Short mmCIF file of C-alpha atoms in Angstrom, two decimals:
data_model
loop_
_atom_site.label_atom_id
_atom_site.label_comp_id
_atom_site.label_asym_id
_atom_site.label_seq_id
_atom_site.Cartn_x
_atom_site.Cartn_y
_atom_site.Cartn_z
CA MET A 51 -153.09 51.33 133.44
CA LYS A 52 -151.95 53.51 136.32
CA LYS A 53 -154.20 53.66 139.37
CA GLU A 54 -155.31 57.18 140.29
CA LYS A 55 -154.47 58.44 143.74
CA LYS A 56 -157.29 58.71 146.26
CA ILE A 57 -157.57 62.29 147.47
CA VAL A 58 -158.47 62.76 151.13
CA LEU A 59 -159.75 66.16 152.23
CA VAL A 60 -159.72 67.58 155.74
CA GLY A 61 -160.25 71.09 157.01
CA GLY A 62 -159.70 73.09 160.14
CA CYS A 63 -158.05 75.94 161.99
CA PHE A 64 -154.94 74.07 163.20
CA ASP A 65 -153.93 77.13 165.24
CA ILE A 66 -151.63 75.56 167.83
CA LEU A 67 -150.71 72.14 166.51
CA HIS A 68 -151.12 69.47 169.19
CA PRO A 69 -150.99 65.64 169.34
CA GLY A 70 -154.71 65.36 168.53
CA HIS A 71 -154.14 67.20 165.24
CA ILE A 72 -151.17 64.99 164.35
CA ILE A 73 -153.05 61.75 165.04
CA PHE A 74 -156.06 62.97 163.03
CA LEU A 75 -153.92 63.97 160.04
CA GLU A 76 -151.95 60.70 160.09
CA LYS A 77 -155.14 58.62 160.25
CA ALA A 78 -156.73 60.69 157.49
CA LYS A 79 -153.70 60.10 155.26
CA LYS A 80 -153.97 56.33 155.81
CA VAL A 81 -157.43 56.16 154.20
CA GLY A 82 -156.12 57.51 150.90
CA ASP A 83 -153.01 58.48 148.99
CA TYR A 84 -152.95 62.29 148.88
CA LEU A 85 -153.96 64.45 151.87
CA VAL A 86 -155.27 67.96 151.22
CA VAL A 87 -155.79 70.29 154.20
CA LEU A 88 -158.18 73.23 153.85
CA LEU A 89 -156.82 75.82 156.27
CA GLU A 90 -159.30 78.36 157.61
CA SER A 91 -158.59 82.07 157.26
CA ASP A 92 -157.54 84.28 160.14
CA GLU A 93 -160.84 86.18 159.78
CA LYS A 94 -162.93 83.04 160.20
CA ILE A 95 -160.94 81.94 163.26
CA ARG A 96 -161.43 85.37 164.86
CA ARG A 97 -165.15 85.13 164.17
CA LEU A 98 -165.37 81.61 165.64
CA LYS A 99 -162.92 81.83 168.53
CA GLY A 100 -162.58 85.51 169.46
CA ASP A 101 -160.32 88.51 168.88
CA ARG A 102 -157.24 86.95 170.51
CA ARG A 103 -157.14 84.17 167.94
CA PRO A 104 -155.55 82.89 165.86
CA VAL A 105 -152.26 82.70 167.72
CA PHE A 106 -150.44 82.03 164.43
CA LYS A 107 -151.25 83.71 161.11
CA GLN A 108 -152.57 81.53 158.32
CA SER A 109 -149.23 81.61 156.48
CA GLN A 110 -147.44 80.38 159.62
CA ARG A 111 -150.01 77.64 160.26
CA ALA A 112 -149.66 76.54 156.62
CA LYS A 113 -145.88 76.32 156.93
CA ILE A 114 -146.18 74.12 160.03
CA LEU A 115 -148.75 71.82 158.39
CA GLN A 116 -146.76 71.54 155.17
CA ALA A 117 -143.76 70.31 157.18
CA LEU A 118 -145.72 67.25 158.31
CA LYS A 119 -145.04 64.00 156.47
CA ALA A 120 -148.75 63.14 156.29
CA VAL A 121 -149.75 66.39 154.55
CA ASP A 122 -149.38 66.63 150.77
CA LEU A 123 -151.06 69.98 150.12
CA VAL A 124 -152.28 72.89 152.22
CA VAL A 125 -154.90 75.18 150.69
CA ASN A 126 -155.06 78.56 152.43
CA LEU A 127 -158.73 79.44 152.37
CA PRO A 128 -159.69 83.01 151.62
CA LYS A 129 -162.53 84.56 153.58
CA MET A 130 -165.46 82.28 152.79
CA ASP A 131 -168.85 83.95 153.16
CA SER A 132 -171.17 81.05 152.40
CA ASP A 133 -171.52 77.31 152.03
CA GLN A 134 -171.56 77.91 148.27
CA ASP A 135 -168.00 79.28 148.45
CA TYR A 136 -166.84 76.04 150.09
CA ASP A 137 -168.91 73.97 147.64
CA ARG A 138 -167.25 75.59 144.61
CA LEU A 139 -163.75 75.00 145.98
CA ILE A 140 -164.37 71.41 147.04
CA THR A 141 -165.99 70.64 143.68
CA LYS A 142 -162.76 71.78 141.99
CA LEU A 143 -160.61 69.62 144.30
CA LYS A 144 -162.73 66.48 143.64
CA PRO A 145 -161.83 64.56 146.80
CA ASP A 146 -162.59 60.85 147.02
CA ILE A 147 -162.84 60.97 150.82
CA ILE A 148 -163.71 63.71 153.30
CA ALA A 149 -162.20 62.77 156.66
CA VAL A 150 -163.55 63.97 160.00
CA THR A 151 -163.38 63.01 163.67
CA LYS A 152 -166.25 61.04 165.19
CA ASP A 153 -167.16 63.89 167.53
CA TYR A 154 -167.35 66.53 164.79
CA THR A 155 -170.40 68.74 165.32
CA ASN A 156 -171.13 70.02 161.78
CA ILE A 157 -171.61 66.56 160.30
CA ASP A 158 -174.77 67.38 158.32
CA ASN A 159 -172.91 69.94 156.23
CA HIS A 160 -170.05 67.50 155.57
CA GLN A 161 -172.54 64.81 154.52
CA ARG A 162 -174.13 67.32 152.13
CA ILE A 163 -170.75 68.24 150.61
CA ALA A 164 -169.68 64.59 150.29
CA LYS A 165 -172.88 63.82 148.41
CA LEU A 166 -172.44 66.91 146.21
CA VAL A 167 -168.95 65.88 145.06
CA GLY A 168 -169.46 62.10 145.14
CA ALA A 169 -167.00 61.56 147.99
CA LYS A 170 -167.19 59.19 150.94
CA LEU A 171 -167.43 60.71 154.40
CA LYS A 172 -165.01 58.83 156.63
CA PHE A 173 -164.76 58.99 160.41
CA VAL A 174 -161.05 58.40 160.92
CA THR A 175 -160.74 58.85 164.68
CA LYS A 176 -162.62 59.84 167.78
CA LYS A 177 -161.43 62.85 169.72
CA ILE A 178 -158.07 61.81 171.09
CA GLY A 179 -157.30 62.79 174.63
CA ASN A 180 -158.24 66.19 175.93
CA TYR A 181 -156.46 68.22 173.28
CA SER A 182 -157.92 71.54 172.25
CA THR A 183 -156.14 74.77 171.41
CA SER A 184 -158.80 76.62 173.42
CA GLN A 185 -157.90 74.51 176.47
CA ILE A 186 -154.14 74.59 175.89
CA LEU A 187 -153.86 78.40 175.67
CA PRO A 188 -154.94 79.15 179.26
CA LEU A 189 -152.57 76.47 180.56
CA ALA A 190 -149.67 77.91 178.58
CA GLN A 191 -150.34 81.38 179.98
CA THR A 192 -150.01 80.13 183.57
CA LYS A 193 -146.66 78.40 183.08
CA ASP A 194 -143.23 79.97 183.10
CA LEU A 195 -141.89 79.31 179.64
#
């Protein structure tokens, strides 16, 4: 009998890919067999981070993520208006593990979703270094590139 692959689910904006993203994705992949990345829409990023974001369109961010060895599938999220929209999608994907960082702030919602779909919530890494797209952008604007 063939063993089924363990599906690991992560989500995020992944606007300007940095070492923290790479380490997180690699560690998430190690806890399962098949890594699925839910990629937030441009509209949601604008709402969360302001009118000057995202730097890269969703299709460009997806192309970058898909090029990574650790990533098996990128799902470009449409505009999601409610938790129920996420719930329906994640229920269809049936992940075994939902991977997050230890400093993630919306943990209650992820615990709720994990319980809903029968997945384990796994803390795969703490925040690594001082990497943040919001912190990198101002630095990049001050340097001569």
